[in-house]
Structure formats: structure tokens, C-alpha cells
mmCIF file of C-alpha atoms in Angstrom:
data_model
loop_
_atom_site.group_PDB
_atom_site.id
_atom_site.type_symbol
_atom_site.label_atom_id
_atom_site.label_comp_id
_atom_site.label_asym_id
_atom_site.label_seq_id
_atom_site.Cartn_x
_atom_site.Cartn_y
_atom_site.Cartn_z
ATOM 1 C CA MET A 16 0.000 0.000 0.000
ATOM 2 C CA SER A 17 2.123 2.834 -1.245
ATOM 3 C CA ASN A 18 -0.542 5.376 -2.078
ATOM 4 C CA PRO A 19 0.392 8.811 -0.677
ATOM 5 C CA ALA A 20 -2.736 9.176 1.494
ATOM 6 C CA HIS A 21 -2.077 5.836 3.200
ATOM 7 C CA VAL A 22 1.612 6.644 3.716
ATOM 8 C CA PHE A 23 0.656 9.998 5.272
ATOM 9 C CA LYS A 24 -1.866 8.314 7.587
ATOM 10 C CA VAL A 25 0.667 5.682 8.702
ATOM 11 C CA ARG A 26 3.377 8.293 9.362
ATOM 12 C CA SER A 27 0.960 10.523 11.263
ATOM 13 C CA LEU A 28 -0.136 7.637 13.471
ATOM 14 C CA TYR A 29 3.471 6.581 14.057
ATOM 15 C CA LYS A 30 4.516 10.111 15.062
ATOM 16 C CA ARG A 31 1.476 10.568 17.310
ATOM 17 C CA ILE A 32 2.204 7.331 19.176
ATOM 18 C CA LEU A 33 5.849 8.295 19.719
ATOM 19 C CA MET A 34 4.725 11.709 20.951
ATOM 20 C CA LEU A 35 2.336 10.101 23.445
ATOM 21 C CA HIS A 36 5.127 7.816 24.659
ATOM 22 C CA LYS A 37 6.941 10.936 25.918
ATOM 23 C CA PHE A 38 4.425 11.015 28.767
ATOM 24 C CA LEU A 39 5.140 7.449 29.904
ATOM 25 C CA PRO A 40 7.618 6.544 32.628
ATOM 26 C CA LEU A 41 11.066 6.502 31.005
ATOM 27 C CA ASP A 42 11.513 2.728 31.013
ATOM 28 C CA LEU A 43 8.080 2.161 29.438
ATOM 29 C CA LYS A 44 8.776 4.921 26.908
ATOM 30 C CA ALA A 45 11.992 3.227 25.793
ATOM 31 C CA LEU A 46 10.316 -0.172 25.575
ATOM 32 C CA GLY A 47 7.279 1.242 23.767
ATOM 33 C CA ASP A 48 9.300 3.310 21.312
ATOM 34 C CA GLN A 49 11.404 0.329 20.304
ATOM 35 C CA TYR A 50 8.361 -1.915 19.953
ATOM 36 C CA VAL A 51 6.475 0.623 17.814
ATOM 37 C CA LYS A 52 9.492 1.207 15.564
ATOM 38 C CA ASP A 53 9.978 -2.527 15.070
ATOM 39 C CA GLU A 54 6.283 -3.193 14.383
ATOM 40 C CA PHE A 55 5.859 -0.364 11.894
ATOM 41 C CA LYS A 56 9.030 -1.410 10.090
ATOM 42 C CA ARG A 57 8.009 -5.087 10.085
ATOM 43 C CA ASN A 58 4.604 -4.267 8.572
ATOM 44 C CA LYS A 59 5.836 -1.766 5.988
ATOM 45 C CA THR A 60 5.072 -4.129 3.107
ATOM 46 C CA ALA A 61 1.957 -5.782 4.504
ATOM 47 C CA ALA A 62 -0.856 -6.809 2.186
ATOM 48 C CA PRO A 63 -3.800 -4.357 2.095
ATOM 49 C CA GLU A 64 -6.035 -6.463 4.365
ATOM 50 C CA GLU A 65 -3.269 -6.898 6.943
ATOM 51 C CA ALA A 66 -2.360 -3.207 6.689
ATOM 52 C CA ASN A 67 -5.960 -2.247 7.464
ATOM 53 C CA LYS A 68 -6.042 -4.527 10.530
ATOM 54 C CA PHE A 69 -2.680 -3.136 11.602
ATOM 55 C CA MET A 70 -3.921 0.445 11.379
ATOM 56 C CA VAL A 71 -7.160 -0.292 13.248
ATOM 57 C CA GLU A 72 -5.272 -1.904 16.134
ATOM 58 C CA TRP A 73 -2.656 0.841 16.367
ATOM 59 C CA GLU A 74 -5.338 3.565 16.166
ATOM 60 C CA GLY A 75 -7.024 1.857 19.121
ATOM 61 C CA TYR A 76 -3.735 1.799 21.008
ATOM 62 C CA LYS A 77 -3.203 5.499 20.278
ATOM 63 C CA ASP A 78 -6.720 6.376 21.457
ATOM 64 C CA THR A 79 -6.343 4.361 24.674
ATOM 65 C CA LEU A 80 -2.937 5.829 25.425
ATOM 66 C CA GLN A 81 -4.142 9.364 24.708
ATOM 67 C CA ILE A 82 -6.989 8.964 27.227
ATOM 68 C CA GLN A 83 -4.598 7.528 29.824
ATOM 69 C CA VAL A 84 -2.056 10.321 29.312
ATOM 70 C CA MET A 85 -4.770 12.947 29.745
ATOM 71 C CA GLU A 86 -5.983 11.174 32.894
ATOM 72 C CA ALA A 87 -2.410 11.109 34.229
ATOM 73 C CA ALA A 88 -2.089 14.856 33.606
ATOM 74 C CA ARG A 89 -5.282 15.522 35.579
ATOM 75 C CA ASN A 90 -4.244 13.314 38.500
ATOM 76 C CA LYS A 91 -0.560 14.143 38.916
ATOM 77 C CA LEU A 92 -0.317 12.811 42.469
ATOM 78 C CA LYS A 93 -2.031 9.476 41.836
ATOM 79 C CA GLN A 94 -0.422 6.331 40.456
ATOM 80 C CA ILE A 95 -1.704 5.905 36.897
ATOM 81 C CA HIS A 96 -2.059 2.542 35.156
ATOM 82 C CA PHE A 97 -0.988 2.586 31.516
ATOM 83 C CA GLY A 98 -2.141 -0.107 29.120
ATOM 84 C CA ASP A 99 -5.250 -2.201 28.809
ATOM 85 C CA ASP A 100 -6.305 -5.804 29.195
ATOM 86 C CA LEU A 101 -6.302 -7.895 26.036
ATOM 87 C CA PRO A 102 -9.658 -9.624 25.546
ATOM 88 C CA GLU A 103 -9.367 -13.362 25.055
ATOM 89 C CA GLU A 104 -11.363 -13.118 21.817
ATOM 90 C CA LYS A 105 -8.605 -10.969 20.280
ATOM 91 C CA LEU A 106 -5.883 -13.229 21.619
ATOM 92 C CA ASN A 107 -7.548 -16.181 19.895
ATOM 93 C CA HIS A 108 -6.952 -14.466 16.535
ATOM 94 C CA PHE A 109 -3.190 -14.190 17.060
ATOM 95 C CA ASN A 110 -0.845 -16.570 15.288
ATOM 96 C CA GLU A 111 1.857 -18.450 17.214
ATOM 97 C CA ASP A 112 4.548 -15.843 16.480
ATOM 98 C CA GLN A 113 2.314 -12.999 17.663
ATOM 99 C CA VAL A 114 1.509 -14.819 20.908
ATOM 100 C CA GLY A 115 5.230 -15.375 21.517
ATOM 101 C CA GLN A 116 5.999 -11.739 20.782
ATOM 102 C CA LEU A 117 3.213 -10.576 23.088
ATOM 103 C CA TYR A 118 4.478 -12.861 25.850
ATOM 104 C CA GLU A 119 8.015 -11.463 25.525
ATOM 105 C CA LEU A 120 6.662 -7.916 25.620
ATOM 106 C CA MET A 121 4.615 -8.699 28.727
ATOM 107 C CA GLN A 122 7.665 -10.220 30.449
ATOM 108 C CA GLU A 123 9.786 -7.174 29.660
ATOM 109 C CA ALA A 124 7.112 -4.694 30.741
ATOM 110 C CA THR A 125 6.432 -6.413 34.072
ATOM 111 C CA LYS A 126 9.862 -7.472 35.293
ATOM 112 C CA PRO A 127 11.342 -5.436 38.153
ATOM 113 C CA ASN A 128 14.704 -4.756 36.449
ATOM 114 C CA ARG A 129 13.719 -3.889 32.916
ATOM 115 C CA GLN A 130 16.183 -4.060 30.045
ATOM 116 C CA PHE A 131 15.618 -0.362 29.428
ATOM 117 C CA ASN A 132 16.946 1.155 32.646
ATOM 118 C CA ILE A 133 16.837 4.808 31.608
ATOM 119 C CA GLN A 134 17.789 7.749 33.805
ATOM 120 C CA ASP A 135 16.174 11.165 33.354
ATOM 121 C CA ASP A 136 19.061 13.518 32.531
ATOM 122 C CA SER A 137 16.825 16.599 32.474
ATOM 123 C CA LEU A 138 17.133 16.798 36.283
ATOM 124 C CA HIS A 139 20.876 17.395 35.982
ATOM 125 C CA LYS A 140 20.686 20.391 33.621
#
């Protein structure tokens, strides 16, 4: 799908998601940024039907994250939960590779010493 309107829509979604990630805790931002970059790159040449499914799912992610970021901004002192539960009906549509990838992502996002141990350097400026 290389029509200019589709390319513009994909790039806009990609940029919006990365912008929203700036509001996540630093370790989740790093994990999320890398995951988004890998997924968008991996699906660059997807067939039209797969590309449409891809866009629908990532639009949903963007919408959910945008709501959660806005909620976090309103409740600065409260602990905010980012993410959403994955309904079993959606999980049943995943292929074996996708389930494995999701499991690895879940392990990385929930372990106490994440791979992406990022320090906020803005405090030292």
C-alpha cells in the first residue's frame, strides 16, 4: 500500500504514538518506542487487508494511550495505570509468532529490572 494518502496516515499515526510515549515513565517509553518502531518497520510491506487490521489496532492503542495520558495529567499525584487488558477473543486471533511476541513484551514490561533502565538527565541540567 504505497498510495500517498495511506503513507501519510501511517506516518501521522506513528509520530502521534511516539509523541504520546513521551508522557510514559522513562523505562516504558523506551520499551514502547522500540516496539512501535519494530512493528511499523516489520509491517511496511503488509498486504492491504493486513495493513488495514494493523492500522485499526494501532489507532485503538493510540486512542487508549491518549486517554490515559490525559488522565495522568489531571491526577498528577495518583499512580496511573498505563495499558489495557487484552480480551481473550482478540488473543484467539493471534498466530503463534504474535503470541510469543506478546508474551516477551509482557515479560519485559512487568519485570522489576527492565532491560531499558533509563535515567532522566533533564534533572541534571
